[in-house]
Coordinates of C-alpha atoms in Angstrom, one line a residue:
M1 CA 52.2 -12.3 45.4
D2 CA 53.2 -8.8 46.5
L3 CA 50.9 -5.9 47.3
F4 CA 51.8 -4.0 44.2
A5 CA 50.6 -7.0 42.1
T6 CA 47.4 -7.1 44.1
L7 CA 47.0 -3.4 43.6
N8 CA 47.3 -3.9 39.8
T9 CA 44.7 -6.7 39.9
A10 CA 42.3 -4.5 41.7
M11 CA 43.0 -1.6 39.2
L12 CA 42.3 -4.0 36.3
G13 CA 39.1 -4.9 38.0
M14 CA 38.0 -1.3 38.2
Y15 CA 38.9 -0.6 34.6
T16 CA 37.1 -3.9 33.4
Q17 CA 33.9 -3.0 35.3
Q18 CA 34.1 0.6 34.0
T19 CA 34.3 -0.7 30.5
A20 CA 31.4 -3.0 31.1
I21 CA 29.3 -0.1 32.4
S22 CA 30.2 1.9 29.3
V23 CA 28.8 -0.9 27.2
V24 CA 25.6 -0.9 29.3
A25 CA 25.4 2.9 28.8
N26 CA 25.7 2.5 25.1
N27 CA 23.0 -0.1 25.1
V28 CA 20.6 2.1 27.1
S29 CA 21.4 5.0 24.7
N30 CA 20.5 2.9 21.7
A31 CA 17.5 1.1 23.2
N32 CA 15.3 2.7 20.4
T33 CA 17.8 2.9 17.6
P34 CA 16.5 1.0 14.5
G35 CA 18.7 -2.0 13.7
Y36 CA 20.8 -1.7 16.8
S37 CA 22.0 -5.0 18.3
R38 CA 22.5 -5.3 22.0
E39 CA 26.2 -5.5 23.0
S40 CA 27.8 -7.5 25.7
P41 CA 31.4 -7.3 27.0
V42 CA 33.4 -10.4 26.8
I43 CA 35.2 -10.4 30.2
V44 CA 38.1 -13.0 30.5
Q45 CA 40.8 -13.6 33.0
T46 CA 44.2 -12.1 32.4
P47 CA 47.2 -14.4 32.2
P48 CA 48.1 -15.8 35.7
M49 CA 51.5 -15.4 37.5
V50 CA 53.6 -18.3 38.9
L51 CA 55.3 -17.2 42.1
G52 CA 57.1 -18.7 45.0
T53 CA 55.7 -18.1 48.5
L54 CA 57.2 -17.8 51.9
T55 CA 54.7 -20.4 53.3
Q56 CA 55.6 -23.0 50.7
A57 CA 59.2 -22.6 49.8
G58 CA 60.2 -24.3 46.7
M59 CA 56.6 -24.9 45.6
P60 CA 55.5 -22.1 43.3
M61 CA 51.8 -21.1 43.2
I62 CA 49.6 -19.8 40.4
F63 CA 48.1 -16.4 41.2
G64 CA 45.4 -14.8 39.1
T65 CA 46.1 -11.3 37.9
G66 CA 42.5 -10.1 37.4
A67 CA 40.2 -9.6 34.4
E68 CA 39.9 -7.6 31.2
V69 CA 37.4 -6.9 28.4
K70 CA 38.7 -9.0 25.6
D71 CA 35.9 -8.0 23.1
I72 CA 32.5 -6.3 22.9
Q73 CA 30.2 -8.6 20.9
R74 CA 26.9 -8.1 19.2
I75 CA 24.1 -10.4 20.4
R76 CA 22.6 -11.8 17.2
D77 CA 21.1 -15.1 16.0
P78 CA 22.1 -15.7 12.4
F79 CA 19.4 -18.3 12.0
L80 CA 16.7 -15.8 13.0
D81 CA 18.2 -13.2 10.7
T82 CA 17.9 -15.7 7.7
Q83 CA 14.4 -16.7 8.7
Y84 CA 13.4 -13.0 9.1
R85 CA 14.7 -12.0 5.6
Q86 CA 13.1 -15.0 3.9
S87 CA 9.7 -14.3 5.5
N88 CA 10.1 -10.5 4.9
S89 CA 10.6 -11.3 1.1
S90 CA 7.4 -13.3 1.1
L91 CA 5.6 -10.5 3.0
G92 CA 6.9 -7.9 0.5
F93 CA 5.5 -10.2 -2.3
W94 CA 2.1 -10.8 -0.8
N95 CA 1.7 -7.3 0.5
E96 CA 2.0 -5.9 -3.1
V97 CA -0.2 -8.6 -4.6
N98 CA -2.9 -8.3 -2.0
T99 CA -2.9 -4.5 -2.4
Q100 CA -3.2 -4.8 -6.2
F101 CA -6.0 -7.3 -6.1
Q102 CA -8.1 -4.8 -4.3
Y103 CA -7.5 -2.5 -7.2
I104 CA -8.4 -5.2 -9.7
E105 CA -11.6 -6.1 -8.0
Q106 CA -12.6 -2.4 -7.9
L107 CA -11.7 -2.2 -11.6
F108 CA -14.0 -5.0 -12.6
N109 CA -16.8 -4.0 -10.2
T110 CA -18.5 -7.3 -10.8
T111 CA -21.1 -6.7 -8.2
N112 CA -22.2 -3.0 -8.4
S113 CA -24.3 -1.0 -10.8
N114 CA -21.3 0.6 -12.6
G115 CA -19.4 -2.6 -13.2
L116 CA -18.8 -4.7 -16.2
N117 CA -21.4 -7.3 -15.1
A118 CA -24.0 -4.5 -14.9
Y119 CA -23.3 -3.3 -18.5
Y120 CA -23.5 -6.9 -19.6
N121 CA -26.8 -7.4 -17.9
N122 CA -28.1 -4.2 -19.5
F123 CA -27.1 -5.4 -22.9
W124 CA -29.0 -8.7 -22.5
S125 CA -32.0 -7.0 -21.0
A126 CA -32.1 -4.8 -24.1
A127 CA -31.9 -7.8 -26.3
Q128 CA -34.8 -9.3 -24.5
Q129 CA -36.8 -6.1 -24.8
L130 CA -36.0 -6.0 -28.6
A131 CA -37.2 -9.7 -28.9
T132 CA -40.5 -8.7 -27.2
N133 CA -41.2 -5.9 -29.7
P134 CA -38.7 -5.8 -32.7
T135 CA -40.4 -2.9 -34.4
N136 CA -40.2 -0.6 -31.3
V137 CA -37.7 2.2 -32.2
A138 CA -36.7 2.8 -28.5
N139 CA -36.0 -1.0 -28.2
Q140 CA -33.8 -0.9 -31.3
E141 CA -31.9 2.1 -30.1
G142 CA -31.6 0.7 -26.5
F143 CA -30.1 -2.5 -27.9
V144 CA -27.4 -0.6 -29.9
Q145 CA -26.6 1.8 -27.2
S146 CA -26.3 -0.9 -24.6
A147 CA -23.9 -2.7 -26.8
K148 CA -21.8 0.5 -27.2
A149 CA -21.9 1.0 -23.4
L150 CA -20.7 -2.6 -22.8
I151 CA -17.9 -2.4 -25.3
D152 CA -16.8 1.0 -24.0
N153 CA -16.6 -0.4 -20.5
V154 CA -14.7 -3.5 -21.7
K155 CA -12.2 -1.2 -23.3
S156 CA -12.1 1.0 -20.3
V157 CA -11.3 -1.9 -18.0
Y158 CA -8.7 -3.2 -20.6
S159 CA -7.1 0.2 -20.9
S160 CA -6.9 0.4 -17.0
L161 CA -5.2 -3.0 -16.9
E162 CA -2.7 -1.8 -19.5
Q163 CA -2.0 1.3 -17.4
M164 CA -1.5 -0.9 -14.4
K165 CA 1.2 -2.8 -16.3
T166 CA 2.8 0.4 -17.2
N167 CA 2.8 1.5 -13.5
Y168 CA 4.4 -1.8 -12.5
T169 CA 7.1 -1.3 -15.1
S170 CA 7.7 2.2 -13.7
Q171 CA 7.9 0.8 -10.1
I172 CA 10.3 -1.9 -11.3
Q173 CA 12.6 0.8 -12.7
T174 CA 12.4 2.8 -9.4
Q175 CA 13.1 -0.2 -7.2
V176 CA 16.1 -1.2 -9.4
G177 CA 17.5 2.2 -8.4
N178 CA 16.7 1.5 -4.7
I179 CA 18.3 -2.0 -4.9
N180 CA 21.4 -0.5 -6.5
S181 CA 21.6 2.1 -3.7
I182 CA 21.4 -0.6 -1.1
L183 CA 24.0 -2.7 -2.8
K184 CA 26.4 0.2 -3.0
Q185 CA 25.9 1.1 0.6
I186 CA 26.6 -2.5 1.6
A187 CA 29.8 -2.6 -0.6
D188 CA 31.0 0.6 1.1
L189 CA 30.3 -0.8 4.5
N190 CA 32.2 -3.9 3.5
V191 CA 35.3 -1.8 2.9
K192 CA 35.1 -0.3 6.4
I193 CA 34.3 -3.6 8.0
R194 CA 37.3 -5.3 6.3
E195 CA 39.6 -2.5 7.4
S196 CA 38.4 -2.7 11.0
S197 CA 38.6 -6.5 11.1
V198 CA 42.1 -6.5 9.7
I199 CA 43.4 -4.5 12.7
G200 CA 41.6 -6.9 15.1
N201 CA 38.5 -4.7 15.9
T202 CA 34.9 -5.9 15.9
P203 CA 33.0 -3.3 13.9
N204 CA 29.7 -3.8 15.6
Q205 CA 28.2 -0.5 14.5
L206 CA 29.1 -1.2 10.9
L207 CA 27.7 -4.7 11.0
D208 CA 24.4 -3.4 12.4
Q209 CA 24.2 -0.9 9.6
R210 CA 24.8 -3.7 7.1
D211 CA 22.2 -6.0 8.7
L212 CA 19.7 -3.2 8.6
L213 CA 20.3 -2.7 4.8
L214 CA 19.9 -6.5 4.3
D215 CA 16.6 -6.4 6.1
Q216 CA 15.5 -3.5 3.8
L217 CA 16.7 -5.4 0.7
S218 CA 14.7 -8.5 1.7
N219 CA 11.5 -6.6 1.4
L220 CA 12.4 -5.8 -2.2
T221 CA 13.7 -9.2 -3.4
D222 CA 14.8 -12.6 -2.2
F223 CA 18.5 -13.3 -2.1
T224 CA 21.1 -15.6 -0.7
I225 CA 24.2 -14.6 1.4
T226 CA 27.6 -16.3 1.5
N227 CA 29.9 -15.4 4.3
M228 CA 33.5 -14.6 3.4
S229 CA 36.6 -13.9 5.3
G230 CA 37.1 -10.6 7.2
N231 CA 33.4 -10.4 7.9
Q232 CA 32.7 -9.9 4.2
I233 CA 29.6 -11.2 2.4
S234 CA 28.5 -11.9 -1.2
I235 CA 24.9 -11.6 -2.3
N236 CA 23.1 -13.6 -5.1
I237 CA 19.8 -12.5 -6.5
G238 CA 17.9 -14.8 -8.9
G239 CA 21.0 -16.9 -9.7
T240 CA 23.2 -13.9 -10.4
N241 CA 26.0 -12.7 -8.1
V242 CA 25.5 -9.0 -7.6
L243 CA 27.9 -8.3 -4.7
S244 CA 31.1 -9.9 -3.6
G245 CA 32.8 -8.2 -0.7
Q246 CA 33.8 -4.7 -1.7
T247 CA 32.6 -5.0 -5.4
Y248 CA 28.9 -4.8 -6.5
V249 CA 27.4 -5.3 -9.9
P250 CA 24.6 -2.7 -10.5
L251 CA 21.3 -4.0 -11.8
N252 CA 20.4 -2.6 -15.2
F253 CA 16.8 -1.8 -16.3
Q254 CA 16.5 -2.9 -19.9
N255 CA 13.8 -1.6 -22.2
V256 CA 12.5 -3.6 -25.1
A257 CA 12.0 -1.7 -28.4
G258 CA 8.3 -1.4 -29.1
E259 CA 7.3 -3.3 -26.0
P260 CA 7.4 -0.8 -23.1
N261 CA 5.9 -3.3 -20.7
A262 CA 8.4 -6.1 -21.5
A263 CA 11.3 -4.4 -19.8
F264 CA 13.5 -6.6 -17.7
V265 CA 16.5 -6.4 -15.4
T266 CA 20.0 -7.6 -16.0
A267 CA 23.3 -7.7 -14.2
N268 CA 26.6 -8.5 -16.0
N269 CA 24.5 -8.9 -19.1
Q270 CA 22.5 -11.8 -17.6
A271 CA 18.8 -11.6 -16.9
V272 CA 18.0 -11.4 -13.2
T273 CA 14.8 -13.2 -12.1
F274 CA 12.9 -12.2 -9.0
S275 CA 10.5 -14.7 -7.3
Q276 CA 9.8 -13.0 -4.0
G277 CA 9.8 -9.5 -2.5
E278 CA 8.1 -6.5 -4.1
M279 CA 10.1 -7.0 -7.3
G280 CA 8.9 -10.6 -7.6
A281 CA 5.3 -9.4 -7.1
L282 CA 5.7 -6.5 -9.7
F283 CA 6.9 -8.9 -12.3
N284 CA 4.3 -11.5 -11.4
L285 CA 1.5 -8.9 -11.6
R286 CA 2.8 -7.4 -14.9
D287 CA 3.7 -10.5 -16.8
K288 CA 1.3 -13.2 -15.4
L289 CA -1.7 -11.9 -13.4
I290 CA -2.8 -8.9 -15.4
P291 CA -2.3 -10.6 -18.8
Q292 CA -4.5 -13.4 -17.4
Y293 CA -7.4 -11.0 -16.9
E294 CA -6.6 -9.2 -20.2
T295 CA -6.9 -12.6 -21.9
Q296 CA -10.3 -13.2 -20.2
L297 CA -11.5 -9.8 -21.5
N298 CA -10.2 -10.6 -25.0
S299 CA -12.0 -14.0 -24.9
F300 CA -15.2 -12.4 -23.7
A301 CA -15.1 -9.6 -26.2
L302 CA -14.2 -11.7 -29.2
N303 CA -16.8 -14.3 -28.5
L304 CA -19.5 -11.8 -27.9
V305 CA -18.6 -9.9 -31.2
D306 CA -18.3 -12.9 -33.4
K307 CA -21.3 -14.9 -32.1
V308 CA -23.6 -11.9 -32.1
N309 CA -22.4 -10.7 -35.5
T310 CA -22.8 -14.2 -37.0
I311 CA -26.4 -14.3 -35.9
L312 CA -27.2 -10.8 -37.1
T313 CA -25.6 -11.2 -40.5
Q314 CA -27.6 -14.2 -41.2
S315 CA -30.8 -12.6 -40.0
Y316 CA -33.1 -10.0 -41.8
D317 CA -33.7 -6.5 -40.8
Q318 CA -37.0 -4.5 -40.9
N319 CA -36.6 -3.9 -44.7
G320 CA -36.0 -7.6 -45.5
N321 CA -32.3 -7.3 -46.1
L322 CA -29.6 -9.4 -44.6
G323 CA -28.5 -7.8 -41.4
Q324 CA -25.5 -5.6 -40.6
P325 CA -22.9 -6.7 -38.0
L326 CA -23.4 -5.1 -34.6
F327 CA -19.7 -4.8 -33.9
T328 CA -16.6 -4.0 -36.1
I329 CA -13.0 -5.0 -35.5
Q330 CA -10.4 -2.6 -36.9
N331 CA -7.0 -4.1 -37.7
A332 CA -4.2 -1.5 -37.6
A333 CA -2.2 -1.2 -40.8
G334 CA 1.1 -3.0 -40.6
Q335 CA 0.3 -4.7 -37.3
P336 CA 0.3 -8.5 -37.1
T337 CA -3.1 -10.3 -36.9
S338 CA -4.4 -13.7 -35.8
L339 CA -6.7 -16.0 -37.6
Y340 CA -9.4 -16.1 -34.9
R341 CA -12.3 -17.9 -36.7
I342 CA -13.2 -19.8 -39.8
M343 CA -16.7 -20.8 -40.9
S344 CA -17.9 -23.3 -43.5
S345 CA -19.5 -21.8 -46.6
N346 CA -22.4 -24.2 -46.6
P347 CA -25.2 -23.8 -46.3
P348 CA -25.3 -20.6 -48.5
S349 CA -27.6 -17.7 -47.9
G350 CA -31.3 -18.7 -48.0
V351 CA -30.6 -22.3 -47.0
V352 CA -30.6 -23.8 -43.5
Y353 CA -29.5 -27.2 -42.1
D354 CA -31.4 -28.9 -39.3
P355 CA -28.7 -29.2 -36.6
S356 CA -30.6 -32.2 -35.0
A357 CA -30.8 -34.3 -38.2
P358 CA -28.2 -37.0 -38.9
I359 CA -25.6 -35.6 -41.2
G360 CA -26.2 -38.6 -43.6
N361 CA -29.6 -37.2 -44.2
I362 CA -28.3 -33.8 -44.9
F363 CA -25.4 -34.7 -47.3
S364 CA -25.7 -37.5 -49.8
G365 CA -22.8 -39.7 -50.6
L366 CA -21.0 -39.5 -47.2
P367 CA -19.2 -42.6 -46.0
S368 CA -20.6 -44.4 -43.0
S369 CA -17.7 -43.6 -40.8
I370 CA -15.7 -40.4 -40.7
T371 CA -12.9 -39.3 -38.3
L372 CA -11.8 -35.8 -37.9
N373 CA -8.4 -35.2 -36.6
V374 CA -8.7 -31.8 -34.8
N375 CA -5.4 -30.6 -33.6
G376 CA -4.4 -34.1 -32.6
A377 CA -7.7 -35.2 -31.1
F378 CA -9.7 -37.8 -33.0
V379 CA -13.4 -37.1 -33.4
N380 CA -15.3 -40.2 -34.6
I381 CA -18.5 -39.6 -36.5
N382 CA -21.2 -42.1 -37.5
T383 CA -23.0 -40.4 -40.3
S384 CA -26.2 -42.2 -39.8
V385 CA -26.4 -41.1 -36.1
D386 CA -24.3 -38.0 -35.5
T387 CA -25.8 -34.6 -36.1
L388 CA -24.2 -31.2 -36.6
S389 CA -24.9 -30.4 -33.0
S390 CA -23.3 -33.7 -31.7
I391 CA -20.2 -33.0 -33.9
V392 CA -19.9 -29.6 -32.3
S393 CA -20.1 -31.2 -28.8
K394 CA -17.5 -33.8 -29.7
I395 CA -15.0 -31.2 -30.9
N396 CA -15.6 -29.0 -27.8
N397 CA -15.1 -32.0 -25.6
A398 CA -11.7 -32.7 -27.2
N399 CA -10.5 -29.5 -25.5
V400 CA -7.7 -28.9 -27.9
G401 CA -8.0 -25.1 -28.0
I402 CA -10.7 -24.9 -30.6
E403 CA -14.3 -24.1 -29.8
A404 CA -17.0 -25.2 -32.2
S405 CA -20.4 -23.8 -32.7
L406 CA -23.1 -23.5 -35.4
S407 CA -24.4 -20.4 -37.1
P408 CA -28.2 -19.9 -37.3
R409 CA -28.1 -21.5 -40.8
G410 CA -26.0 -24.4 -39.6
N411 CA -22.6 -23.4 -40.8
L412 CA -19.9 -25.0 -38.7
V413 CA -17.8 -22.3 -36.9
L414 CA -14.4 -23.0 -35.5
R415 CA -12.8 -20.4 -33.2
A416 CA -9.4 -20.3 -31.6
T417 CA -9.5 -20.0 -27.8
S418 CA -7.1 -18.4 -25.4
A419 CA -5.2 -21.8 -25.1
I420 CA -3.7 -21.1 -28.5
N421 CA -3.7 -17.3 -28.2
F422 CA -6.8 -16.8 -30.3
D423 CA -4.8 -17.8 -33.4
L424 CA -5.6 -20.9 -35.5
M425 CA -2.4 -20.2 -37.4
R426 CA -0.4 -20.1 -34.1
T427 CA 1.9 -17.4 -35.4
N428 CA 5.0 -17.1 -33.3
P429 CA 6.9 -13.8 -32.5
N430 CA 9.2 -14.3 -35.5
G431 CA 6.2 -14.4 -37.8
M432 CA 6.5 -18.1 -38.6
T433 CA 3.4 -20.2 -38.3
N434 CA 2.6 -23.6 -36.8
P435 CA -1.2 -23.8 -37.8
V436 CA -3.5 -26.2 -36.1
S437 CA -4.3 -29.2 -38.1
I438 CA -8.0 -30.2 -39.0
S439 CA -8.0 -33.2 -41.4
E440 CA -10.4 -36.0 -42.3
S441 CA -10.3 -39.7 -43.0
D442 CA -13.3 -41.6 -44.6
N443 CA -13.8 -45.2 -43.5
G444 CA -10.1 -45.2 -42.4
V445 CA -8.8 -43.7 -45.7
P446 CA -7.6 -40.1 -46.1
G447 CA -10.4 -38.1 -47.6
N448 CA -12.4 -34.9 -47.3
A449 CA -16.0 -35.8 -48.0
L450 CA -17.5 -34.0 -45.0
L451 CA -15.2 -31.0 -45.1
D452 CA -16.0 -30.5 -48.8
K453 CA -19.8 -30.9 -48.2
L454 CA -19.6 -28.4 -45.4
G455 CA -17.8 -26.0 -47.8
F456 CA -14.4 -25.6 -46.1
Q457 CA -11.3 -24.7 -48.2
T458 CA -9.2 -27.9 -48.2
N459 CA -5.8 -29.0 -49.3
N460 CA -4.5 -32.6 -49.1
Y461 CA -7.5 -33.8 -47.0
S462 CA -7.1 -30.9 -44.4
I463 CA -8.6 -27.5 -44.0
D464 CA -6.4 -24.9 -45.7
L465 CA -6.2 -22.3 -43.1
S466 CA -4.0 -20.0 -45.1
S467 CA -6.8 -19.5 -47.6
Y468 CA -8.9 -17.8 -44.9
S469 CA -6.9 -14.6 -44.9
N470 CA -9.0 -11.8 -46.3
N471 CA -11.8 -14.3 -46.7
P472 CA -15.4 -13.5 -45.7
N473 CA -15.5 -16.8 -43.9
G474 CA -12.4 -16.1 -41.8
L475 CA -12.0 -13.5 -39.1
E476 CA -8.6 -11.9 -38.5
V477 CA -8.1 -9.9 -35.3
P478 CA -5.1 -8.0 -33.8
V479 CA -2.5 -10.2 -32.2
K480 CA -2.3 -7.8 -29.3
D481 CA -5.1 -6.1 -27.3
A482 CA -7.9 -7.4 -29.5
A483 CA -10.6 -6.0 -27.2
M484 CA -9.3 -2.5 -27.9
S485 CA -10.0 -2.8 -31.6
I486 CA -13.7 -3.4 -31.2
S487 CA -16.4 -0.8 -31.9
V488 CA -20.1 -0.7 -32.5
N489 CA -21.0 -0.5 -36.2
P490 CA -21.6 3.3 -36.9
I491 CA -24.3 2.3 -39.4
L492 CA -26.4 0.8 -36.6
I493 CA -25.7 3.8 -34.3
S494 CA -27.0 6.1 -37.0
N495 CA -30.0 3.9 -37.9
P496 CA -30.9 1.3 -35.3
S497 CA -33.7 0.0 -37.5
Y498 CA -31.1 -1.9 -39.5
V499 CA -30.7 -4.3 -36.5
A500 CA -31.6 -7.7 -38.0
T501 CA -34.1 -9.5 -35.7
D502 CA -35.8 -11.8 -38.1
F503 CA -34.7 -15.5 -38.6
S504 CA -37.5 -18.0 -39.2
P505 CA -36.4 -21.2 -41.0
V506 CA -38.8 -23.5 -42.8
F507 CA -38.0 -27.3 -43.0
N508 CA -41.4 -28.9 -43.9
G509 CA -40.0 -32.2 -42.6
N510 CA -36.8 -32.0 -44.6
P511 CA -33.2 -31.8 -43.0
I512 CA -32.5 -29.0 -45.4
G513 CA -34.8 -26.0 -45.1
T514 CA -35.1 -22.4 -46.4
V515 CA -35.0 -19.1 -44.7
G516 CA -36.0 -15.6 -45.7
P517 CA -37.5 -12.4 -44.4
T518 CA -40.9 -12.9 -42.8
G519 CA -41.7 -9.4 -41.8
P520 CA -40.9 -6.6 -39.3
Q521 CA -42.3 -8.6 -36.4
G522 CA -39.9 -11.6 -36.9
N523 CA -37.8 -12.1 -33.8
G524 CA -36.1 -15.5 -34.4
G525 CA -32.7 -13.8 -34.8
I526 CA -32.8 -11.7 -31.7
E527 CA -34.1 -14.7 -29.8
Q528 CA -31.0 -16.6 -30.7
I529 CA -28.9 -13.7 -29.4
V530 CA -30.9 -13.9 -26.1
S531 CA -30.2 -17.7 -26.0
L532 CA -26.5 -17.1 -25.9
D533 CA -26.9 -16.1 -22.3
S534 CA -28.6 -19.3 -21.3
D535 CA -27.6 -20.6 -18.0
S536 CA -27.8 -24.2 -19.3
N537 CA -25.1 -23.4 -21.9
P538 CA -21.6 -24.1 -20.3
Q539 CA -20.1 -21.7 -22.9
S540 CA -22.7 -19.0 -22.3
F541 CA -21.6 -15.4 -21.4
S542 CA -23.4 -15.9 -18.1
A543 CA -21.0 -18.7 -17.3
Y544 CA -18.1 -16.4 -18.2
F545 CA -19.1 -13.8 -15.6
S546 CA -19.7 -16.5 -13.1
N547 CA -16.2 -17.9 -13.6
L548 CA -14.7 -14.4 -13.6
V549 CA -16.3 -13.5 -10.3
S550 CA -15.3 -16.8 -8.8
Q551 CA -11.8 -16.5 -9.9
L552 CA -11.4 -13.0 -8.7
G553 CA -12.8 -14.0 -5.3
I554 CA -10.7 -17.1 -4.9
Q555 CA -7.4 -15.3 -6.0
G556 CA -8.2 -12.3 -3.9
Q557 CA -9.0 -14.4 -0.8
N558 CA -5.8 -16.4 -1.4
A559 CA -3.7 -13.2 -1.6
T560 CA -5.2 -11.8 1.6
A561 CA -4.7 -15.2 3.4
M562 CA -1.1 -15.4 2.2
Y563 CA -0.4 -11.8 3.2
N564 CA -1.9 -12.4 6.7
N565 CA 0.1 -15.5 7.1
A566 CA 3.4 -13.8 6.0
N567 CA 2.6 -10.9 8.2
S568 CA 2.1 -13.0 11.2
L569 CA 5.3 -15.0 10.6
V570 CA 7.3 -11.8 10.2
N571 CA 5.9 -10.4 13.4
Q572 CA 6.7 -13.6 15.3
I573 CA 10.2 -13.9 14.0
S574 CA 10.7 -10.1 14.6
Q575 CA 9.7 -10.7 18.2
D576 CA 12.1 -13.6 18.5
R577 CA 14.9 -11.5 17.2
K578 CA 14.0 -8.7 19.6
Q579 CA 14.2 -11.1 22.5
V580 CA 17.7 -12.0 21.4
S581 CA 19.1 -8.7 20.1
S582 CA 17.0 -5.8 21.5
V583 CA 17.9 -3.8 24.6
S584 CA 15.9 -4.6 27.7
I585 CA 16.1 -1.5 30.1
N586 CA 15.5 -3.7 33.1
D587 CA 18.2 -6.2 32.2
E588 CA 20.7 -3.4 31.5
L589 CA 19.9 -1.9 34.9
A590 CA 20.5 -5.3 36.6
Q591 CA 23.8 -5.6 34.7
M592 CA 24.8 -2.1 35.7
I593 CA 24.2 -2.8 39.4
L594 CA 26.3 -5.9 39.0
Y595 CA 29.2 -4.1 37.4
Q596 CA 28.8 -1.1 39.9
N597 CA 29.1 -3.5 42.8
A598 CA 32.2 -5.1 41.3
Y599 CA 33.7 -1.8 40.5
T600 CA 33.1 -0.7 44.2
A601 CA 34.5 -3.9 45.5
S602 CA 37.6 -3.4 43.4
A603 CA 38.0 0.1 44.7
Q604 CA 37.7 -1.2 48.2
V605 CA 40.5 -3.7 47.5
I606 CA 42.7 -0.7 46.3
S607 CA 41.8 1.1 49.5
T608 CA 42.7 -1.9 51.6
V609 CA 46.0 -2.5 49.8
N610 CA 46.8 1.2 50.1
S611 CA 46.3 0.9 53.9
M612 CA 48.4 -2.2 54.0
L613 CA 51.2 -0.4 52.1
Q614 CA 51.1 2.5 54.5
T615 CA 51.4 0.0 57.4
L616 CA 54.4 -1.7 55.7
V617 CA 56.1 1.7 55.1
S618 CA 55.6 2.8 58.6
M619 CA 57.1 -0.5 59.9
V620 CA 60.2 -0.1 57.7
G621 CA 60.5 3.5 58.8

């Protein structure tokens, strides 16, 4: 190998080490640049030469010709990138849910003096005060005003929950714009990446920018990536392809007429679902979590209103008249309603049934065995043993979305629970109905002996629910936001003395008794209202608040735990990614010294070859 070839090898060595030092310089310069991936020169041998030598005539030898930088590669771990984005999507979800749960807990204020629980306790304390002295004007007024304060607070909380849903919808719309912006930027980068890849370059800077955008996108939503030729990618969100190489499909925010908080997202006219990331959290909060608490408020309010009203309207006021309802429910004209409650018409006013007496002793002519089919559950009744109270318990134990109770006089009351959307008719969004079925068989044969004795409207051995529309024994409430339709009766606000506190039935050993006004000091009615809060009653309002506080606590703790776990995982994976991809100044300095020494050595080779050439030239001269 001649000296000129050796000189060329040394010059390539200097150029190679110089290029490597340039890579080090770029790494050091970008040590704190977000999204930057450490680069490393790919140094390879140049093709060798086969030459004959004077020392081994006829036997060619292979001589190396030096080294060159073939490529400058990013140091990335695709597996860690995937793990990070998946974990970051989970973090985005739980961060939003955890933050919002703190707002929800503050909204309900279940433990402080300004919360729903406090207003509820004030109402029951006022009822107890009124039971102690029914004729006291201050007690009467306190009872009515505490009811108003409670309902006002329920409506305030409900209204705030509705506002939260509106805020989530607005955030969804904003984040749709942000996602579209990211997708467009990625599509634009894909164009440049493809152009660079076609001519054989490795567009590290463009790839870093794209990866940083993908990291940002992962906080907003979960997605899957498919690698394509030319360093291109496609992105799928919720089963919908939203980007393929240089083409992206913008997400569209779709409003629903008359339902501002039912807006959804589409792409290519297909609904896009979000399960993780901030978008997944916003939809989960708006469509599942907040409605869950609204349902609980509706359930509490409707139960309170109907049970208290039922007692008051069968009791007697200070003037000996049947009482006024404490609460009113206003159905908006033209808006759909639900059949929330029906009540048997017997016993009539002035008559009372003993709830502990066998029903065979109350009603004559009943068969010995009766079976009620309550929405698919069979309630077997032995008329010589079962009482009105035990029938109520059996219906409730069937757990079919219908809650049974008795009025003060012994009327059987059937209410729809949240399990059937507070609607015995089960009206669907198209207005068609699929009513619950409550039918009877007597001694194994279709009949309606008990239903008729109780005074229910029947048709073909079943309760005719359709007949309870605009019926005093039926209660229709708004399909949506029922709690917001409740107010305190203005008659009682104007004159609290109309509050009916007196209910004192007389049986005289008979299962059928009588009831009438006994005087201003009568407190049997208000005592029944007080008993609605009994801790021994699993359906009491006290149990409601206990369950609400427990549910809020458990869900809040779970959200915090999931957020902490997701945050720890993201931090750990982020550290792992940094160990692979981030710039270490110490490591770069070590590499720089290595390249510097190689550069100096190559320069020394050139100096030596130059001296040898001068010696050769002087010999020839």
